[in-house]
CSV table of C-alpha atoms in Angstrom, one decimal:
chain,number,residue,atom,x,y,z
A,1080,MET,CA,69.3,-67.0,-30.3
A,1081,LYS,CA,66.6,-68.1,-32.5
A,1082,SER,CA,63.2,-66.2,-32.3
A,1083,ARG,CA,60.1,-68.2,-32.0
A,1084,ILE,CA,56.4,-67.5,-32.7
A,1085,ASN,CA,54.1,-69.0,-30.9
A,1086,LEU,CA,51.2,-69.0,-33.6
A,1087,LEU,CA,48.2,-70.9,-31.4
A,1088,LYS,CA,49.0,-67.8,-28.8
A,1089,ARG,CA,49.1,-65.1,-31.1
A,1090,GLU,CA,46.0,-66.4,-32.9
A,1091,ARG,CA,44.0,-66.2,-29.6
A,1092,LYS,CA,45.3,-62.3,-28.9
A,1093,TYR,CA,44.5,-61.5,-32.5
A,1094,GLN,CA,40.8,-62.3,-32.1
A,1095,GLN,CA,40.8,-60.6,-28.8
A,1096,TYR,CA,41.8,-57.6,-30.5
A,1097,GLU,CA,39.4,-58.2,-33.3
A,1098,LEU,CA,36.9,-58.5,-30.8
A,1099,TYR,CA,37.9,-55.2,-29.6
A,1100,PHE,CA,37.8,-53.6,-32.4
A,1101,HIS,CA,34.6,-55.1,-33.1
A,1102,TYR,CA,33.1,-53.3,-30.4
A,1103,LEU,CA,34.9,-50.5,-31.2
A,1104,ARG,CA,33.1,-49.8,-34.9
A,1105,ILE,CA,29.8,-50.9,-33.2
A,1106,GLY,CA,30.3,-48.3,-30.2
A,1107,THR,CA,31.9,-45.4,-32.8
A,1108,PHE,CA,28.2,-46.0,-34.7
A,1109,VAL,CA,26.2,-46.1,-31.4
A,1110,TYR,CA,28.0,-43.3,-30.1
A,1111,CYS,CA,27.9,-41.1,-33.7
A,1112,GLY,CA,24.1,-41.8,-33.3
A,1113,ILE,CA,23.9,-40.7,-29.6
A,1114,PHE,CA,25.7,-38.2,-30.5
A,1115,VAL,CA,23.5,-36.6,-33.1
A,1116,VAL,CA,20.3,-36.9,-31.2
A,1117,THR,CA,21.8,-35.1,-28.1
A,1118,VAL,CA,23.5,-32.5,-30.3
A,1119,MET,CA,20.1,-31.8,-31.8
A,1120,GLY,CA,18.4,-32.0,-28.4
A,1121,LEU,CA,20.7,-29.8,-27.3
A,1122,LEU,CA,20.6,-27.3,-29.8
A,1123,PHE,CA,16.5,-27.8,-29.7
A,1124,TYR,CA,16.8,-27.0,-26.0
A,1125,LEU,CA,18.9,-23.9,-26.5
A,1126,TYR,CA,16.6,-22.3,-29.3
A,1127,ASN,CA,13.8,-22.7,-27.1
A,1128,VAL,CA,15.3,-21.1,-24.2
A,1129,ASN,CA,16.7,-18.4,-26.3
A,1130,ASN,CA,13.0,-17.9,-27.6
A,1131,GLN,CA,11.7,-17.8,-24.1
A,1132,TYR,CA,14.5,-15.4,-23.3
A,1133,ALA,CA,13.3,-13.4,-26.4
A,1134,ALA,CA,9.9,-13.0,-25.4
A,1135,LEU,CA,10.5,-12.0,-21.7
A,1136,LEU,CA,12.3,-9.3,-23.8
A,1137,ARG,CA,9.5,-8.5,-25.6
A,1138,GLN,CA,7.2,-8.4,-22.7
A,1139,LYS,CA,9.6,-5.9,-20.8
A,1140,GLN,CA,9.7,-3.9,-23.9
A,1141,GLU,CA,6.3,-3.6,-23.9
A,1142,SER,CA,5.6,-2.7,-20.2
A,1143,ALA,CA,8.1,-0.2,-20.1
A,1144,GLN,CA,6.6,1.3,-23.6
A,1145,TYR,CA,2.9,1.1,-21.7
A,1146,LEU,CA,4.8,2.8,-18.6
A,1147,LEU,CA,6.6,5.3,-20.5
A,1148,GLN,CA,3.5,6.2,-21.8
A,1149,ASN,CA,2.0,7.0,-18.9
A,1150,LYS,CA,4.5,8.0,-16.5
A,1151,ASP,CA,3.0,11.0,-15.7
A,1152,THR,CA,0.1,9.2,-14.3
A,1153,GLU,CA,2.5,6.5,-12.5
A,1154,ALA,CA,3.9,9.5,-10.5
A,1155,GLU,CA,0.6,11.6,-9.8
A,1156,PHE,CA,-0.4,7.7,-8.4
A,1157,VAL,CA,2.7,7.3,-6.8
A,1158,TYR,CA,2.6,11.0,-4.7
A,1159,PHE,CA,-1.2,10.5,-4.2
A,1160,GLY,CA,-1.1,6.9,-3.0
A,1161,GLY,CA,1.7,7.9,-0.7
A,1162,LYS,CA,-0.3,10.8,0.8
A,1163,LEU,CA,-3.4,8.7,1.7
A,1164,LEU,CA,-1.6,6.1,3.2
A,1165,GLU,CA,0.0,9.1,5.0
A,1166,ILE,CA,-3.1,10.7,6.0
A,1167,SER,CA,-4.8,7.4,6.9
A,1168,LYS,CA,-2.1,6.5,9.6
A,1169,LEU,CA,-2.3,9.7,11.1
A,1170,LEU,CA,-6.2,10.1,11.5
A,1171,LYS,CA,-5.8,6.6,13.6
A,1172,GLU,CA,-4.1,9.4,16.2
A,1173,ASP,CA,-7.7,10.9,16.0
A,1174,VAL,CA,-10.8,10.9,18.4
A,1175,ASN,CA,-12.9,10.7,14.8
A,1176,PHE,CA,-15.6,12.1,17.6
A,1177,GLN,CA,-18.6,12.6,15.2
A,1178,PRO,CA,-19.4,8.7,14.4
A,1179,TYR,CA,-19.6,7.3,17.7
A,1180,TYR,CA,-21.3,10.2,19.0
A,1181,ASN,CA,-24.0,9.7,16.8
A,1182,LEU,CA,-23.5,5.7,17.4
A,1183,LEU,CA,-24.2,6.5,21.2
A,1184,ILE,CA,-26.8,9.1,20.7
A,1185,THR,CA,-28.7,6.9,18.7
A,1186,SER,CA,-28.8,4.3,20.4
A,1187,LEU,CA,-29.3,5.8,23.9
A,1188,ASP,CA,-32.8,7.3,21.8
A,1189,GLN,CA,-33.7,3.9,21.2
A,1190,ALA,CA,-33.3,3.2,24.9
A,1191,SER,CA,-35.7,5.4,26.2
A,1192,GLN,CA,-37.3,8.8,25.5
A,1193,GLU,CA,-36.7,9.6,29.1
A,1194,ALA,CA,-32.9,8.8,29.0
A,1195,HIS,CA,-31.2,12.2,28.6
A,1196,PHE,CA,-27.6,12.2,27.5
A,1197,ASN,CA,-25.7,14.7,29.5
A,1198,SER,CA,-21.9,14.4,28.5
A,1199,VAL,CA,-19.5,12.1,26.9
A,1200,THR,CA,-15.4,11.8,26.5
A,1201,ILE,CA,-14.1,9.9,23.9
A,1202,ASP,CA,-10.4,9.9,23.0
A,1203,LYS,CA,-8.3,8.6,20.3
A,1204,SER,CA,-8.3,4.8,21.2
A,1205,LYS,CA,-12.0,4.9,21.4
A,1206,SER,CA,-12.0,4.6,25.7
A,1207,VAL,CA,-15.7,6.2,26.2
A,1208,GLN,CA,-17.1,7.8,29.4
A,1209,PHE,CA,-20.5,8.9,29.1
A,1210,THR,CA,-23.2,10.2,31.9
A,1211,VAL,CA,-26.6,9.6,31.3
A,1212,SER,CA,-29.8,11.0,33.3
A,1213,VAL,CA,-33.1,9.7,34.0
A,1214,GLU,CA,-36.2,10.9,35.4
A,1215,ASN,CA,-38.0,8.0,37.3
A,1216,TYR,CA,-37.7,4.7,38.3
A,1217,THR,CA,-39.8,2.9,35.3
A,1218,SER,CA,-37.6,4.6,33.1
A,1219,LEU,CA,-34.7,4.0,35.1
A,1220,LEU,CA,-35.3,0.1,34.7
A,1221,GLY,CA,-36.3,0.4,31.2
A,1222,PHE,CA,-32.8,1.8,30.4
A,1223,LEU,CA,-30.9,-0.1,32.7
A,1224,LYS,CA,-32.5,-3.7,30.9
A,1225,TYR,CA,-32.0,-1.8,27.3
A,1226,VAL,CA,-28.3,-1.8,28.0
A,1227,GLU,CA,-27.9,-4.9,29.0
A,1228,THR,CA,-28.8,-6.0,25.9
A,1229,ASP,CA,-26.4,-7.1,22.8
A,1230,LYS,CA,-28.6,-4.3,20.9
A,1231,PHE,CA,-26.4,-1.6,23.0
A,1232,LEU,CA,-23.3,-3.9,24.1
A,1233,ARG,CA,-22.4,-4.7,20.4
A,1234,TYR,CA,-21.1,-1.1,19.9
A,1235,PHE,CA,-18.6,-1.7,22.9
A,1236,LYS,CA,-15.6,-3.8,23.8
A,1237,ASP,CA,-16.5,-3.7,27.0
A,1238,ILE,CA,-18.9,-1.1,29.2
A,1239,THR,CA,-18.8,-0.9,33.1
A,1240,LEU,CA,-21.5,1.3,34.9
A,1241,ILE,CA,-18.9,3.5,37.1
A,1242,ASN,CA,-21.4,5.5,39.2
A,1243,PHE,CA,-24.7,5.8,40.2
A,1244,ASP,CA,-26.2,9.2,41.4
A,1245,LEU,CA,-29.4,10.4,43.1
A,1246,ALA,CA,-30.2,14.0,42.8
A,1247,ASP,CA,-33.9,16.0,43.1
A,1248,ASN,CA,-35.3,14.4,46.0
A,1249,ASN,CA,-34.5,10.7,45.0
A,1250,LYS,CA,-36.2,12.0,41.5
A,1251,LYS,CA,-33.4,12.1,39.4
A,1252,TYR,CA,-30.9,9.4,38.6
A,1253,THR,CA,-27.4,9.7,36.6
A,1254,LEU,CA,-25.8,7.2,35.3
A,1255,THR,CA,-21.8,6.9,34.4
A,1256,PHE,CA,-20.5,4.5,32.5
A,1257,LYS,CA,-17.0,4.1,31.1
A,1258,GLY,CA,-15.9,1.3,28.2
A,1259,LYS,CA,-14.2,1.4,25.0
A,1260,PHE,CA,-16.2,1.4,21.9
A,1261,ASN,CA,-15.4,-1.2,19.1
A,1262,GLU,CA,-13.8,0.1,16.0
A,1263,ILE,CA,-16.8,1.3,13.4
A,1264,ASN,CA,-17.1,-0.3,10.3
A,1265,GLU,CA,-14.5,1.2,7.7
A,1266,THR,CA,-17.3,1.5,5.2
A,1267,THR,CA,-18.9,3.6,7.5
A,1268,TYR,CA,-16.3,6.2,8.2
E,1213,MET,CA,49.1,-53.1,-36.4
E,1214,ARG,CA,46.8,-54.2,-39.2
E,1215,LEU,CA,44.0,-54.0,-37.1
E,1216,ILE,CA,45.1,-50.8,-36.0
E,1217,LYS,CA,45.3,-49.5,-39.8
E,1218,ASP,CA,41.8,-51.3,-40.6
E,1219,ASN,CA,40.3,-49.1,-38.0
E,1220,ILE,CA,42.1,-46.1,-37.9
E,1221,VAL,CA,39.0,-44.4,-39.2
E,1222,TYR,CA,36.7,-45.7,-36.5
E,1223,LEU,CA,39.2,-44.8,-33.9
E,1224,GLY,CA,39.6,-41.4,-35.3
E,1225,VAL,CA,35.8,-40.9,-35.5
E,1226,PHE,CA,35.6,-42.3,-31.7
E,1227,VAL,CA,38.4,-39.9,-30.2
E,1228,CYS,CA,36.5,-36.9,-32.3
E,1229,LEU,CA,33.5,-37.7,-30.9
E,1230,ALA,CA,34.9,-37.8,-27.4
E,1231,VAL,CA,36.5,-34.6,-28.0
E,1232,ALA,CA,33.4,-32.8,-29.5
E,1233,SER,CA,30.9,-34.5,-26.7
E,1234,VAL,CA,33.2,-32.3,-23.6
E,1235,ALA,CA,33.6,-29.2,-26.5
E,1236,ILE,CA,30.1,-28.9,-27.1
E,1237,GLY,CA,29.3,-29.9,-23.4
E,1238,TYR,CA,31.4,-26.9,-22.2
E,1239,ILE,CA,30.1,-24.6,-25.0
E,1240,PHE,CA,26.4,-25.4,-24.4
E,1241,PHE,CA,26.5,-25.6,-20.2
E,1242,GLY,CA,28.2,-22.1,-20.8
E,1243,GLN,CA,25.6,-20.5,-23.1
E,1244,LEU,CA,22.5,-22.2,-21.3
E,1245,GLU,CA,23.9,-20.5,-17.9
E,1246,THR,CA,24.4,-17.3,-19.8
E,1247,VAL,CA,20.8,-17.4,-21.2
E,1248,HIS,CA,19.3,-18.6,-17.8
E,1249,GLY,CA,21.2,-16.1,-16.0
E,1250,LYS,CA,19.9,-13.1,-18.5
E,1251,ILE,CA,15.9,-14.7,-18.2
E,1252,ALA,CA,16.2,-14.6,-14.1
E,1253,ALA,CA,18.1,-10.8,-14.6
E,1254,THR,CA,14.8,-10.0,-17.0
E,1255,GLN,CA,12.4,-11.4,-15.4
E,1256,ILE,CA,12.8,-9.4,-12.0
E,1257,GLU,CA,12.8,-6.3,-14.2
E,1258,ILE,CA,9.6,-7.5,-15.6
E,1259,ASN,CA,8.3,-8.0,-12.5
E,1260,GLU,CA,9.3,-4.4,-11.5
E,1261,ILE,CA,7.7,-2.6,-14.3
E,1262,ASN,CA,4.6,-5.2,-13.9
E,1263,LYS,CA,4.5,-3.7,-10.2
E,1264,LYS,CA,4.5,-0.1,-11.9
E,1265,VAL,CA,2.2,-1.2,-14.7
E,1266,ASN,CA,-0.4,-2.1,-12.1
E,1267,LEU,CA,0.2,0.8,-10.2
E,1268,VAL,CA,-0.9,3.0,-13.5
E,1269,ARG,CA,-4.1,0.1,-14.0
E,1270,TYR,CA,-5.3,0.5,-10.4
E,1271,SER,CA,-4.8,4.0,-11.1
E,1272,GLN,CA,-7.5,3.9,-13.7
E,1273,THR,CA,-9.8,2.1,-11.7
E,1274,VAL,CA,-9.5,4.7,-8.7
E,1275,ALA,CA,-10.2,7.7,-11.3
E,1276,ARG,CA,-13.4,5.5,-12.7
E,1277,GLN,CA,-14.8,6.2,-8.8
E,1278,ASN,CA,-14.8,9.9,-9.5
E,1279,ILE,CA,-11.8,10.7,-7.9
E,1280,ASP,CA,-9.6,13.2,-9.8
E,1281,ILE,CA,-5.9,12.6,-8.8
E,1282,THR,CA,-4.3,15.6,-9.8
E,1283,ALA,CA,-6.7,17.8,-8.1
E,1284,MET,CA,-6.4,15.3,-4.8
E,1285,ASN,CA,-3.0,15.9,-5.1
E,1286,ALA,CA,-3.5,19.5,-4.8
E,1287,VAL,CA,-5.5,18.8,-1.6
E,1288,PHE,CA,-3.1,16.4,-0.1
E,1289,GLY,CA,-0.2,18.9,-0.6
E,1290,LYS,CA,-2.4,21.5,1.1
E,1291,LEU,CA,-3.6,18.8,4.0
E,1292,LEU,CA,0.1,18.1,4.6
E,1293,PRO,CA,2.9,20.6,3.5
E,1294,GLU,CA,6.1,19.5,2.6
E,1295,LYS,CA,7.5,22.3,5.4
E,1296,GLU,CA,5.5,23.6,8.2
E,1297,ASP,CA,3.5,26.9,7.2
E,1298,TYR,CA,2.3,28.9,10.1
E,1299,PHE,CA,-0.1,31.0,8.0
E,1300,SER,CA,-1.6,28.0,6.7
E,1301,ILE,CA,-2.8,27.2,10.5
E,1302,ILE,CA,-4.0,30.2,11.1
E,1303,SER,CA,-5.7,30.3,8.1
E,1304,ALA,CA,-7.3,26.8,9.1
E,1305,LEU,CA,-8.4,27.8,12.2
E,1306,GLU,CA,-10.4,30.7,10.7
E,1307,THR,CA,-11.9,28.8,7.8
E,1308,ILE,CA,-13.1,26.3,10.2
E,1309,SER,CA,-15.0,29.0,12.3
E,1310,GLN,CA,-16.4,30.7,9.4
E,1311,LYS,CA,-17.7,26.9,8.3
E,1312,THR,CA,-19.0,26.0,11.5
E,1313,GLN,CA,-19.6,29.1,13.5
E,1314,PHE,CA,-17.7,27.4,16.4
E,1315,VAL,CA,-15.1,30.5,17.4
E,1316,ILE,CA,-11.7,29.9,17.8
E,1317,THR,CA,-10.6,32.6,20.2
E,1318,SER,CA,-6.8,32.0,21.1
E,1319,TYR,CA,-4.2,29.2,20.4
E,1320,GLN,CA,-1.3,28.4,22.0
E,1321,ILE,CA,1.4,26.3,20.7
E,1322,ASN,CA,2.0,23.2,22.9
E,1323,LEU,CA,5.9,22.6,22.2
E,1324,SER,CA,5.9,19.6,24.8
E,1325,LYS,CA,3.3,17.8,22.2
E,1326,SER,CA,5.2,18.8,19.0
E,1327,SER,CA,7.7,16.9,17.1
E,1328,PRO,CA,9.3,18.1,13.8
E,1329,LYS,CA,6.6,16.7,11.7
E,1330,LYS,CA,3.8,17.5,14.1
E,1331,LEU,CA,2.6,20.9,15.5
E,1332,ALA,CA,0.4,20.8,18.2
E,1333,LEU,CA,-1.8,23.8,19.6
E,1334,THR,CA,-4.5,24.0,22.5
E,1335,VAL,CA,-7.4,25.5,21.3
E,1336,ALA,CA,-10.0,27.5,22.6
E,1337,GLY,CA,-13.5,28.3,21.4
E,1338,SER,CA,-17.0,29.2,22.2
E,1339,GLY,CA,-20.2,28.4,20.7
E,1340,SER,CA,-23.5,26.7,21.4
E,1341,ALA,CA,-23.2,22.8,21.4
E,1342,LYS,CA,-24.7,22.7,18.0
E,1343,ASP,CA,-22.1,24.8,16.7
E,1344,PHE,CA,-19.3,22.7,18.5
E,1345,LEU,CA,-21.1,19.2,17.1
E,1346,LYS,CA,-20.4,20.9,13.2
E,1347,PHE,CA,-17.2,21.5,14.5
E,1348,LEU,CA,-16.4,18.0,15.4
E,1349,GLY,CA,-18.0,16.5,12.1
E,1350,ASP,CA,-15.6,19.2,10.3
E,1351,TYR,CA,-12.8,19.8,11.6
E,1352,GLN,CA,-10.3,17.0,9.9
E,1353,PHE,CA,-10.1,18.6,6.7
E,1354,ALA,CA,-12.7,21.7,6.8
E,1355,GLY,CA,-9.6,23.9,7.3
E,1356,GLY,CA,-7.4,23.0,4.4
E,1357,ARG,CA,-4.8,21.7,6.8
E,1358,LEU,CA,-5.1,17.9,8.2
E,1359,ILE,CA,-6.0,18.1,11.9
E,1360,THR,CA,-6.3,15.3,14.6
E,1361,VAL,CA,-8.1,15.7,18.0
E,1362,ASP,CA,-6.3,13.5,20.9
E,1363,LYS,CA,-9.5,13.6,23.2
E,1364,ILE,CA,-12.8,15.6,23.1
E,1365,ASP,CA,-15.0,16.4,25.8
E,1366,PHE,CA,-18.4,17.3,25.2
E,1367,SER,CA,-21.4,18.3,27.3
E,1368,ASN,CA,-24.8,19.2,26.7
E,1369,ALA,CA,-25.4,21.0,30.1
E,1370,GLY,CA,-23.5,24.2,30.7
E,1371,PHE,CA,-21.6,24.7,27.1
E,1372,SER,CA,-19.6,27.4,27.0
E,1373,GLU,CA,-15.4,27.5,26.3
E,1374,VAL,CA,-13.8,24.5,25.1
E,1375,LYS,CA,-10.3,23.6,25.1
E,1376,LEU,CA,-8.9,21.2,22.6
E,1377,ASN,CA,-5.6,19.5,22.0
E,1378,VAL,CA,-5.3,20.0,18.0
E,1379,ASN,CA,-2.6,18.5,15.9
E,1380,PHE,CA,-1.5,19.6,12.4
E,1381,TYR,CA,1.3,17.4,10.1
E,1382,THR,CA,3.9,18.1,8.0
E,1383,SER,CA,4.5,15.2,5.5
E,1384,SER,CA,7.3,13.5,5.1
E,1385,ASN,CA,7.4,12.7,1.3
E,1386,THR,CA,6.1,9.6,1.6
E,1387,LEU,CA,5.8,7.7,-2.1
E,1388,LEU,CA,3.9,4.7,-2.8
E,1389,SER,CA,5.8,1.7,-2.6
E,1390,ASN,CA,5.6,-0.2,-5.7
E,1391,ASN,CA,4.7,-3.7,-3.5
E,1392,PHE,CA,1.5,-1.8,-3.0
E,1393,ASN,CA,-1.7,-3.6,-3.6
E,1394,THR,CA,-5.0,-1.8,-3.5
E,1395,PHE,CA,-6.8,1.0,-1.0
E,1396,THR,CA,-9.2,-0.2,1.6
E,1397,GLU,CA,-12.9,1.1,1.5
E,1398,LYS,CA,-11.6,3.4,4.2
E,1399,ASP,CA,-8.5,5.0,2.5
E,1400,LEU,CA,-11.0,5.7,-0.5
E,1401,ASN,CA,-14.0,7.3,2.1
E,1402,ILE,CA,-10.6,9.7,3.4
E,1403,VAL,CA,-10.5,10.9,-0.2
E,1404,ARG,CA,-14.2,11.3,-0.8
E,1405,LYS,CA,-14.3,12.7,2.4
E,1406,ALA,CA,-11.4,15.3,1.7
E,1407,GLN,CA,-12.6,16.0,-2.0
E,1408,GLU,CA,-15.8,17.3,-0.5
E,1409,LYS,CA,-14.4,19.8,2.3
E,1410,VAL,CA,-11.2,20.8,0.9
E,1411,SER,CA,-12.0,23.1,-1.7
E,1412,ILE,CA,-8.8,24.2,-4.1
E,1413,VAL,CA,-8.4,27.2,-6.1
E,1414,PRO,CA,-7.7,26.5,-9.2
E,1415,ALA,CA,-4.6,28.8,-10.4
E,1416,VAL,CA,-6.0,31.9,-12.9
E,1417,PRO,CA,-4.4,31.0,-16.4
E,1418,ALA,CA,-1.9,33.5,-17.5
E,1419,GLN,CA,-3.9,34.8,-20.5
E,1420,ASN,CA,-6.8,35.8,-17.9
E,1421,GLN,CA,-4.3,37.7,-15.9
E,1422,PRO,CA,-4.2,41.3,-16.0
E,1423,SER,CA,-1.7,42.7,-18.3
E,1424,ASP,CA,0.2,45.8,-17.5
E,1425,SER,CA,1.7,46.2,-20.6
E,1426,GLY,CA,-1.6,47.4,-22.2
E,1427,SER,CA,-1.2,50.4,-19.8
E,1428,TYR,CA,1.9,51.7,-20.3
E,1429,ASP,CA,4.0,52.3,-23.3
E,1430,VAL,CA,6.9,50.1,-23.3
E,1431,LYS,CA,9.8,52.3,-24.6
E,1432,GLN,CA,13.0,51.0,-25.9
E,1433,ASN,CA,15.4,53.9,-25.6
E,1434,PRO,CA,14.6,56.3,-22.9
E,1435,PHE,CA,16.5,59.2,-24.5
């Protein structure tokens, strides 16, 4: 069988391949350019990341060095702080009587010279019950007027008159109050 | 064939670039992941170290407020011992009695209210109202042991013997957490109050201690 060559068809295919290879050449140049730029970018990024890591290592070393120089101070302070916070927590279980007692006496003194403090009970939740006696009716009115003012009430979360007695031939009035103190400001502990 | 032959260099370069891209990408991202992992781990370590560094710096701030931390550790160790020491309880009650003139006449262990870390006592005492008030102002620290009271009844009229439920504590050796920030003013006031009320007898330096060796001749050979 005799082979025949169709030159027209071959020429078209050849031109098509030539075009592909032309694209390949351009693509290779472009790819080469992008490759070089990308590799340089990646190396630069890696260099920066490594620098960042090196800076962190230096910072860690400096901090560790400082800590090593002050390890006794740190150990002492950790013990000190632990104990202090524990004591502070335990003192919340304490009635802490005196500041509240002083507060009560001072405020009662402001009420009236003739109002006499008799007794007080305070517990660790700052619940309070106290008894006051007043010598005459005018003082009683003055005292009651005072205990209803904000000046007195601001010390308490709540306060109620739970008992009122008349003694000594209606000359002495005894009043019993029950309530709960507001927490005293921590700076005035 | 001729086209391939003419472009073999480009073809080779293209293939090489493709292979190199994959290889470099693989190596780069591997490296990056490793470094990022190291950075994250180092950052965590630095944060932990910095918390401790901040504690040291804060301790210097506390010390500047006339608080001697070394001395206070001795005071706190006395106030809250690691183990219960009954002698120090008796000594504390005696000391408060002496300091306040409020005489403690008896004490009794209250087992129902005690726990491994808390010893509850019912204390009876007598004195004037003024002495009792002084006792109430000082009892927390003045004896050299931390004392708390659950409830107090105080009466001006007919003041005689008083019974109080007092608590003594031992410490669970709690250390300050690294996440701690600052003390409150109330905490610092506790330190000042303890500093003022509790005295620590300094240990006698060895050179000041009487030496027995000066009184006796030491013989190396007894024969």
